[in-house]
Amino acid sequence: MDSSTSSPLAALADASLLKTQALINGEWVSGKTTFAVSDPATGAHLADVANLGEQETEAAIAAANKAWIGWRTKTAKERGAILLRWQQLLMKHADDLARIMTAEQGKPLAEAKGEVVYGASFIDWFAEEAKRVYGETIPTTDNNKRYLVIKQSMGVCAAITPWNFPLAMITRKVAPALAAGCTVIIKPAEATPLTALAVAELAQRAGMPAGVLNVLTADAEASIAVGKVICDSDVVRHLSFTGSTEVGRILMRQCAPTVKKLSLELGGNAPFIVFDDADLDSAVEGAMVSKYRNAGQTCVCANRIYVQAGVYDAFVEKLAAKVATLKVGNGFDAGVNVGPLIEEAALVKVETHVADALALGARLLAGGKRAEGLGGTQFFEATLLADATPQMLCSREETFGPVAPVFKFKTEDEVVALATQQHPRALGHGVGDVGFHLGHGGGVDQRALLHAVLQAIADLEAGHRGAELVGKGLVNLLMHIDAVGADAGLAGIAELGNDRAFDSGVQVGVFKHDEGGIAAQLQRKLLDGGRRLRIQQAANLGGAGEAELAHDRVAR
Ligand code: NAP
């Protein structure tokens, strides 16, 4: 079927996957108002969705908290069985889920199907992993004591997700939380609630108990109120957010009063580096995938392509030839590689970056303007700019569109400096993309560059969390080199985010064996929902002197 048919959602094999109400406590609920969801490829109206506010958010939090008791006391195997049924249902309905996703988000249907498979993979991975949430024993400084670490579910977790990966960003956050025994509240983006609701419907069919998984749909204005209630809540113990850096800062501020555990995955500005000894065909292939997937609307997109002088002309020529083959259009149409952008504001940003680069001397080798005659107003041509410079906006801001600026460099030291200079603390995804490229560019001494980049991070952060950041960079780098999926941690750095998106479920406490029954009491309190327990003498473990048990490891 192609985009000439009336509504893409009319062709769903299972029309009951199209939900427009929110899900609270196992019931589909309407809001006082609705908001419209439209197809970015055509502008056509797709559905009116429940617009929720503060009151419904409070209700969802209360429902999730109530459901926690029953959910956490199931064994990991019992929870895993429900999660595995959910994963199987996602796979069974992959075509319909992809159709809903392409309709509201715009990405080509094949990419949407890929996201369903990718998103589902988090569920079965964590369903299995929850059986292996082991504790630890820690050597002590006193032979009269024993330190034991046990892991417990922490309670209600919230997930605020973006529109660019409307399914995978949800499953990646909630699967580990659910598997560990937490209950969840999901707030999807205004532009893409239909995918989230279909995923929630399948969770219901899989036998997820009422209140364990809740979805609060809201438009952009109502999302602010929903987010405030979530952040202010003492009951919500963890917030996992993926989205813009600006909103991440707001949420971080709002979560400070409740000292909520936060996982932030924020905006990117990833460099993609090609050295003289790279396999150019392989490097071009890697750049194409990294840059133009999802019309350039991914956080790990190569935002800046740095090419060494010896292969610069050849690389640019090969890349231009490939970019010329890209087909822009409606994601439902056969052969389309680049769909529409999500909204008018996104096109304006892309136009601004292109105009700025051209004014500052970039050479336009492909695209450069809105694509006309494709049945909608939100298409932008696949664009290639050569001779980009650090002065250009595209060098320091996330473009989030199908524009590839190519920069020339001479030495390894120079490119490491260039890749990091615009945003020295925001290296998480930058490091990742270096790794991604190295994985595809034979002939490069991977270890040498790995060392150089990690050393650069360490230098930048010297005396300030240096070792820790190197460690996180390594996680990211390895993830991209190995191109692994659910089994890899995604750790951002500084303003790119903090922490993994999916370690949201576990809870750690420290107990001393010589306090006659205290450990058992603490454990009982944890299981009963007691959260604010003071841990004495934790300082000699190198951790916080006092810990809220719902907050991170005190023993590390
Ligand atoms: P966004 O504007 O920050 O929105 C993300 C989510 O936050 C949406 O659900 C949005 O709801 C909600 N939101 C906005 N303001 C809020 C507030 N004050 N309180 C509570 N919730 C609020 O980001 P986006 O435009 O959707 O996503 C694109 C950005 O995400 C890019 O910068 C991209 O790099 C980043 N991203 C990062 C990663 C990563 O792994 N680091 C992955 C994917 C995307 P509404 O839609 O209703 O406004």
XYZ file of C-alpha atoms and ligand atoms in Angstrom:
604
model
C 0.000 0.000 0.000
C 1.242 3.539 -0.656
C 0.483 6.996 0.663
C -2.170 7.718 -1.920
C -4.707 5.735 0.142
C -6.883 7.832 2.454
C -5.727 7.153 6.028
C -2.711 4.994 6.766
C -4.444 3.822 9.925
C -7.439 2.459 8.013
C -5.221 -0.414 6.908
C -4.413 -1.736 10.402
C -4.919 -5.505 10.567
C -6.044 -5.103 14.201
C -7.963 -1.854 14.421
C -8.352 -2.219 18.196
C -4.681 -1.281 18.561
C -5.639 2.275 17.729
C -6.307 3.701 21.189
C -7.031 7.346 21.846
C -7.667 7.246 25.593
C -4.978 7.211 28.266
C -4.333 4.163 30.464
C -4.622 4.515 34.242
C -4.989 1.591 36.626
C -5.831 -0.789 33.794
C -8.663 1.403 32.499
C -8.836 3.516 29.382
C -9.708 7.044 30.445
C -10.671 10.247 28.656
C -9.387 13.661 29.623
C -11.462 16.801 29.911
C -10.210 17.748 26.452
C -8.400 16.108 23.555
C -5.498 17.052 21.300
C -5.084 16.274 17.644
C -2.414 13.957 16.259
C -1.517 14.403 12.617
C 0.570 12.754 9.916
C 3.760 14.794 9.369
C 3.960 13.564 5.772
C 0.575 14.867 4.709
C -0.673 17.052 7.535
C -3.775 14.836 7.647
C -5.589 14.441 10.927
C -5.082 10.963 12.427
C -6.825 10.984 15.807
C -7.927 13.022 18.809
C -6.229 11.826 21.967
C -7.091 12.315 25.654
C -5.387 15.388 27.068
C -4.641 14.733 30.735
C -3.594 17.043 33.525
C -2.604 17.216 37.174
C -5.563 15.328 38.603
C -5.142 12.321 36.321
C -1.398 12.322 36.977
C -2.036 12.092 40.714
C -4.449 9.236 40.045
C -1.891 7.387 37.933
C 0.807 7.803 40.585
C -1.538 6.483 43.288
C -2.547 3.535 41.087
C 1.067 2.685 40.292
C 2.014 2.876 43.965
C -0.854 0.621 44.948
C 0.022 -1.877 42.231
C 3.671 -1.946 43.320
C 2.990 -4.185 46.337
C 1.526 -6.984 44.225
C 4.012 -6.573 41.394
C 7.175 -6.539 43.484
C 6.160 -9.617 45.442
C 5.879 -11.682 42.274
C 9.051 -13.575 41.537
C 11.298 -12.312 38.769
C 10.255 -15.377 36.792
C 6.556 -14.546 37.156
C 7.110 -10.949 36.084
C 9.357 -12.181 33.295
C 6.618 -14.459 31.960
C 4.274 -11.482 31.552
C 7.017 -9.395 29.972
C 7.868 -12.170 27.524
C 4.202 -12.427 26.496
C 4.268 -8.658 25.941
C 7.386 -8.920 23.804
C 5.833 -11.706 21.735
C 2.706 -9.615 21.171
C 4.822 -6.668 20.008
C 6.494 -8.955 17.481
C 3.179 -10.480 16.395
C 1.729 -7.029 15.763
C 4.942 -5.530 14.379
C 3.347 -4.551 11.078
C 0.518 -2.655 12.736
C 2.821 -0.987 15.261
C 5.125 0.100 12.446
C 2.169 1.453 10.510
C 1.008 3.527 13.485
C 4.560 4.776 14.018
C 5.116 5.804 10.410
C 1.725 7.523 10.337
C 2.368 9.750 13.351
C 6.171 10.050 13.296
C 7.000 9.872 9.588
C 9.967 7.503 9.488
C 10.022 5.059 6.542
C 8.016 1.914 7.202
C 11.090 -0.348 7.095
C 12.769 1.794 9.770
C 9.611 1.705 11.862
C 9.530 -2.097 11.661
C 13.171 -2.127 12.687
C 12.295 -0.012 15.707
C 9.566 -2.446 16.765
C 12.038 -5.330 16.722
C 14.682 -3.235 18.482
C 12.173 -1.986 21.055
C 10.838 -5.475 21.725
C 14.382 -6.757 22.276
C 14.684 -4.705 25.477
C 11.718 -6.528 26.953
C 12.906 -10.090 26.577
C 16.428 -9.100 27.548
C 15.364 -7.556 30.845
C 12.722 -10.220 31.497
C 15.615 -12.679 31.606
C 18.050 -10.363 33.371
C 15.727 -9.792 36.334
C 16.359 -13.393 37.382
C 20.001 -12.468 37.795
C 19.765 -9.366 39.979
C 22.354 -10.530 42.456
C 23.510 -8.808 45.605
C 27.063 -8.349 46.805
C 29.256 -8.828 49.806
C 31.832 -6.151 50.526
C 35.071 -6.495 52.493
C 35.026 -4.446 55.665
C 37.497 -2.486 57.726
C 36.286 -4.246 60.863
C 36.225 -8.015 61.338
C 33.160 -7.738 63.563
C 31.076 -6.532 60.685
C 29.783 -7.883 57.422
C 28.471 -5.752 54.604
C 25.790 -7.267 52.414
C 24.129 -5.516 49.517
C 20.698 -6.573 48.385
C 18.752 -5.122 45.494
C 15.115 -4.196 45.754
C 12.623 -2.566 43.453
C 12.429 1.111 44.308
C 8.787 1.853 43.590
C 7.018 3.998 41.046
C 9.212 5.007 38.099
C 8.249 7.610 35.513
C 9.372 7.739 31.873
C 9.073 10.903 29.772
C 9.872 10.007 26.173
C 10.538 11.821 22.879
C 8.823 11.466 19.519
C 11.830 10.329 17.484
C 11.816 6.738 18.794
C 8.262 6.495 20.065
C 8.381 2.779 20.853
C 11.980 1.896 21.679
C 12.444 4.822 24.095
C 9.505 3.472 26.077
C 10.507 -0.178 26.195
C 14.129 0.660 26.922
C 13.069 2.611 29.995
C 10.187 0.576 31.340
C 11.305 -3.010 30.635
C 14.106 -2.997 33.253
C 11.953 -1.163 35.769
C 9.070 -3.611 35.342
C 11.360 -6.619 35.341
C 12.912 -5.471 38.628
C 9.499 -5.091 40.271
C 8.854 -1.377 39.851
C 5.647 0.038 38.418
C 5.693 2.729 35.745
C 4.048 5.854 34.437
C 4.811 6.773 30.836
C 4.369 10.276 29.404
C 4.888 10.018 25.622
C 5.470 13.020 23.374
C 2.525 15.016 22.083
C 3.378 14.114 18.482
C 3.473 10.331 18.994
C 1.015 9.079 21.615
C -0.624 6.474 19.366
C 2.412 4.171 19.294
C 2.686 4.377 23.089
C -0.990 3.553 23.535
C -0.826 0.580 21.160
C 2.176 -0.723 23.089
C 0.223 -0.281 26.335
C -2.775 -2.128 24.877
C -0.488 -5.078 24.127
C 0.836 -4.957 27.700
C -2.743 -5.270 28.888
C -3.299 -8.252 26.606
C -0.114 -9.826 27.961
C -1.650 -9.822 31.439
C 0.075 -6.824 33.016
C -1.853 -6.230 36.262
C -3.870 -3.010 36.606
C -1.758 -0.029 37.617
C 1.600 -1.617 36.811
C 1.921 0.241 33.501
C 0.150 3.556 33.024
C 0.241 5.974 30.084
C -0.532 9.672 30.505
C -1.142 11.372 27.175
C -0.914 15.158 27.057
C -0.285 17.974 24.634
C 2.806 20.153 24.962
C 1.174 22.576 27.398
C -0.403 19.890 29.571
C 2.887 17.938 29.534
C 4.453 20.709 31.592
C 1.803 20.276 34.306
C 2.039 16.477 34.156
C 5.820 16.679 34.433
C 5.598 19.006 37.430
C 3.322 16.617 39.333
C 5.641 13.700 38.556
C 8.725 15.625 39.687
C 7.062 16.959 42.843
C 5.806 13.558 43.900
C 7.474 11.802 46.830
C 5.960 8.562 45.612
C 7.697 8.638 42.226
C 11.198 7.444 43.019
C 12.876 7.644 39.646
C 12.411 9.712 36.523
C 13.950 8.570 33.250
C 13.855 11.237 30.557
C 14.989 11.280 26.956
C 14.673 14.521 25.079
C 16.177 17.949 24.722
C 18.886 19.313 26.999
C 16.715 22.315 27.772
C 13.841 20.212 29.118
C 16.315 17.919 30.889
C 17.573 20.908 32.875
C 14.023 21.865 33.851
C 13.224 18.350 35.034
C 16.478 18.118 36.959
C 15.648 21.328 38.789
C 12.131 20.143 39.492
C 13.375 16.811 40.859
C 15.837 18.384 43.299
C 13.383 18.898 46.190
C 12.480 15.201 46.300
C 16.070 14.107 45.563
C 14.637 11.874 42.893
C 16.886 9.469 41.036
C 17.199 10.752 37.504
C 18.306 9.246 34.210
C 18.741 11.852 31.495
C 19.477 11.234 27.833
C 19.720 14.621 26.224
C 20.655 16.274 22.951
C 23.636 15.241 20.862
C 26.260 16.815 18.593
C 28.183 13.762 17.506
C 31.367 13.972 15.436
C 32.044 11.316 12.785
C 35.738 11.040 11.969
C 37.337 9.610 8.817
C 41.100 9.114 8.713
C 43.363 8.840 5.680
C 43.731 5.089 6.078
C 40.009 4.348 6.349
C 38.182 2.118 3.904
C 36.279 4.945 2.196
C 33.364 2.893 0.882
C 32.818 1.525 4.330
C 33.140 4.984 5.891
C 30.633 6.455 3.423
C 28.219 3.649 4.167
C 28.586 4.298 7.900
C 28.085 8.036 7.423
C 24.917 7.497 5.392
C 23.321 5.342 8.072
C 24.485 7.544 10.887
C 23.400 10.814 9.269
C 20.218 10.183 7.307
C 18.390 7.543 9.371
C 15.075 8.922 10.627
C 15.702 11.999 8.446
C 18.600 12.942 10.696
C 16.367 13.084 13.753
C 18.332 10.822 16.077
C 20.335 11.809 19.110
C 23.353 9.787 17.965
C 23.229 11.228 14.453
C 26.572 12.270 13.015
C 26.062 16.021 13.314
C 29.583 16.852 12.053
C 31.685 14.785 9.666
C 35.452 15.350 9.956
C 37.572 13.981 7.094
C 41.374 13.926 6.958
C 42.928 15.994 4.161
C 44.398 13.051 2.232
C 40.988 11.480 1.519
C 38.782 14.556 1.874
C 37.995 15.085 -1.813
C 37.501 11.392 -2.533
C 35.251 10.936 0.504
C 33.133 13.979 -0.313
C 32.743 12.821 -3.910
C 31.661 9.320 -2.866
C 29.309 10.660 -0.212
C 27.722 13.106 -2.670
C 27.071 10.255 -5.100
C 25.335 8.246 -2.369
C 23.301 11.193 -1.068
C 22.024 11.770 -4.601
C 20.436 8.298 -4.512
C 18.361 9.003 -1.407
C 14.638 9.221 -2.002
C 12.712 11.721 0.104
C 8.990 11.186 0.573
C 6.127 9.680 2.500
C 7.389 6.829 4.681
C 4.675 4.551 3.342
C 5.904 4.850 -0.236
C 8.200 2.176 -1.605
C 11.883 3.060 -1.771
C 11.671 6.138 0.459
C 14.752 6.599 2.663
C 14.074 10.039 4.136
C 10.652 10.876 5.545
C 9.225 14.231 6.659
C 10.518 16.229 9.614
C 8.344 16.179 12.687
C 7.127 19.794 12.611
C 7.494 23.146 10.902
C 9.899 24.405 13.586
C 12.283 21.574 12.692
C 12.352 22.688 9.050
C 13.031 26.260 10.087
C 16.008 25.113 12.180
C 17.424 23.074 9.303
C 16.959 25.982 6.878
C 18.707 28.292 9.328
C 21.701 25.945 9.642
C 22.011 25.577 5.858
C 21.702 29.323 5.204
C 24.248 30.101 7.911
C 26.740 27.544 6.530
C 26.374 28.838 2.973
C 26.790 32.436 4.118
C 30.024 31.425 5.887
C 31.485 29.703 2.826
C 30.219 26.109 2.767
C 29.798 24.436 -0.645
C 26.381 22.937 -1.348
C 26.824 19.516 -2.957
C 23.297 18.132 -2.584
C 19.856 19.312 -1.494
C 19.706 22.501 0.524
C 16.005 23.319 0.529
C 12.510 22.071 1.292
C 11.418 19.232 -0.972
C 8.279 20.152 -2.882
C 5.600 18.111 -4.612
C 5.615 15.208 -2.178
C 2.102 15.676 -0.809
C 3.095 17.613 2.300
C 5.002 20.636 3.550
C 7.462 19.051 5.990
C 9.992 17.437 3.664
C 13.598 18.601 3.383
C 16.045 17.439 0.738
C 18.921 15.174 1.776
C 21.639 17.817 2.025
C 25.426 17.706 1.848
C 27.653 20.673 2.698
C 31.409 20.569 2.086
C 34.051 22.890 3.554
C 32.229 23.424 6.816
C 34.046 25.342 9.558
C 33.826 25.591 13.359
C 32.249 29.046 13.027
C 29.065 27.589 11.569
C 25.941 26.873 13.593
C 25.924 23.254 12.388
C 29.264 22.802 14.115
C 27.973 23.613 17.569
C 24.201 23.015 17.544
C 22.281 19.802 16.986
C 20.728 20.172 13.499
C 18.298 17.254 13.904
C 17.630 17.041 10.194
C 19.019 15.520 6.965
C 22.013 17.847 6.645
C 25.602 16.542 6.591
C 28.337 19.198 7.004
C 31.832 17.917 6.140
C 34.898 19.452 7.769
C 38.532 18.958 6.694
C 41.303 18.223 9.226
C 45.007 17.400 9.038
C 46.136 15.626 12.221
C 44.663 13.347 14.858
C 45.351 15.900 17.587
C 43.565 18.552 15.564
C 40.445 16.454 15.025
C 40.197 15.361 18.634
C 40.339 19.039 19.580
C 37.772 19.962 16.916
C 35.449 17.156 17.852
C 35.472 18.192 21.474
C 35.982 21.941 21.452
C 32.418 23.091 20.912
C 31.051 21.271 23.857
C 33.940 19.878 25.850
C 31.823 18.162 28.465
C 29.319 16.702 26.040
C 31.330 13.853 24.695
C 29.144 10.878 25.362
C 27.724 10.386 21.939
C 30.686 11.916 20.246
C 32.831 9.155 21.593
C 30.185 6.683 20.575
C 30.215 7.828 17.004
C 33.948 7.674 16.751
C 33.605 4.073 17.781
C 30.848 3.472 15.293
C 32.960 4.755 12.507
C 35.996 2.814 13.549
C 33.901 -0.307 13.476
C 33.311 0.321 9.812
C 36.514 1.923 8.689
C 39.132 -0.813 8.328
C 42.785 0.055 8.538
C 42.476 2.419 11.482
C 44.324 1.576 14.647
C 41.249 1.461 16.826
C 43.108 1.160 20.095
C 45.242 4.206 19.390
C 42.270 6.406 18.643
C 40.281 4.979 21.493
C 43.147 5.874 23.728
C 43.418 9.372 22.236
C 39.749 10.152 22.680
C 39.524 8.770 26.157
C 42.673 10.644 27.062
C 41.093 13.825 25.733
C 38.097 13.276 27.968
C 40.324 12.605 30.917
C 42.330 15.756 30.212
C 39.248 17.871 29.888
C 37.839 16.541 33.072
C 41.123 16.324 34.973
C 40.462 16.637 38.643
C 36.759 16.571 38.030
C 35.262 13.112 37.766
C 37.939 12.225 35.237
C 38.200 8.513 35.862
C 34.469 8.083 36.064
C 33.913 9.865 32.781
C 36.529 7.791 31.037
C 34.708 4.748 32.252
C 31.423 5.978 30.874
C 32.977 6.970 27.606
C 34.291 3.482 27.251
C 30.851 1.992 27.729
C 29.513 4.201 25.004
C 32.371 3.537 22.677
C 32.116 -0.202 23.047
C 28.402 -0.068 22.464
C 28.861 1.523 19.099
C 31.832 -0.531 17.996
C 30.013 -3.736 18.683
C 26.714 -2.418 17.365
C 24.989 -4.360 20.098
C 21.420 -3.770 21.144
C 19.659 -4.341 24.385
C 22.628 -5.770 26.153
C 24.698 -2.587 26.069
C 24.577 0.252 28.535
C 24.006 3.719 27.143
C 25.779 6.185 29.324
C 25.747 9.826 28.436
C 28.106 12.357 29.893
C 27.439 15.728 31.454
C 24.939 17.640 29.383
C 24.281 14.702 27.118
C 22.758 13.001 30.075
C 23.700 11.197 33.227
C 23.561 7.548 33.866
C 22.005 4.716 31.973
C 18.485 4.962 30.762
C 17.627 1.492 31.835
C 19.112 0.741 35.179
C 16.044 2.243 36.700
C 14.769 -0.654 38.665
C 17.183 -1.676 41.326
C 17.619 -0.589 44.863
C 20.556 -1.099 47.109
C 20.868 -1.111 50.837
C 23.788 -1.868 53.145
C 23.383 -4.060 56.194
C 25.728 -4.986 59.007
C 25.483 -8.486 60.434
C 26.365 -7.524 64.002
C 23.360 -5.377 64.737
C 21.109 -8.204 65.839
C 18.111 -8.274 63.572
C 18.550 -4.752 62.151
C 19.245 -6.100 58.684
C 16.105 -8.158 58.754
C 14.133 -5.162 60.003
C 15.489 -2.950 57.277
C 14.682 -5.533 54.689
C 11.136 -5.816 55.956
C 10.760 -2.048 55.923
C 11.979 -1.911 52.382
C 9.507 -4.529 51.346
C 6.766 -2.644 53.151
C 7.611 0.484 51.251
C 9.719 2.291 53.873
C 12.108 4.395 51.862
C 13.801 7.001 53.969
C 16.073 4.821 56.057
C 19.278 6.181 57.435
C 22.327 4.052 56.776
C 24.891 4.532 59.539
C 28.601 4.176 59.071
C 28.397 4.074 55.341
C 31.164 6.625 55.093
C 33.860 4.013 55.491
C 32.509 2.314 52.372
C 33.363 5.351 50.315
C 29.716 6.184 49.880
C 27.300 8.724 51.218
C 27.026 9.042 54.972
C 23.289 9.057 54.661
C 21.331 7.544 51.890
C 17.775 7.530 50.824
C 17.429 3.927 49.946
C 15.639 4.731 46.759
C 18.617 6.638 45.557
C 21.615 5.027 43.968
C 24.288 2.894 45.525
C 25.581 3.955 48.865
C 28.244 1.328 48.847
C 30.138 2.580 45.856
P 11.694 17.516 24.153
O 11.027 18.673 23.582
O 12.635 17.709 25.267
O 10.520 16.521 24.591
C 10.780 15.257 25.139
C 9.637 14.856 26.038
O 9.558 15.755 27.136
C 8.278 14.916 25.363
O 7.472 13.880 25.877
C 7.741 16.265 25.817
O 6.341 16.353 25.804
C 8.247 16.287 27.231
N 8.336 17.603 27.839
C 8.670 18.782 27.256
N 8.688 19.765 28.187
C 8.365 19.185 29.372
C 8.231 19.659 30.708
N 8.453 20.945 31.031
N 7.876 18.779 31.672
C 7.671 17.486 31.366
N 7.780 16.977 30.130
C 8.137 17.814 29.148
O 12.525 16.683 23.080
P 12.039 16.157 21.666
O 12.027 17.303 20.741
O 10.816 15.349 21.811
O 13.214 15.138 21.310
C 14.319 15.510 20.592
C 15.526 15.634 21.503
O 15.721 14.407 22.200
C 16.797 15.860 20.730
O 17.564 16.852 21.344
C 17.515 14.509 20.795
O 18.905 14.577 20.671
C 17.082 14.031 22.133
N 17.214 12.577 22.209
C 18.223 12.083 22.945
C 18.412 10.724 23.016
C 19.548 10.193 23.816
O 19.674 8.971 23.904
N 20.377 11.047 24.411
C 17.536 9.856 22.344
C 16.507 10.400 21.582
C 16.358 11.779 21.549
P 5.598 17.131 24.585
O 5.996 16.426 23.339
O 4.175 16.981 24.934
O 6.100 18.535 24.629
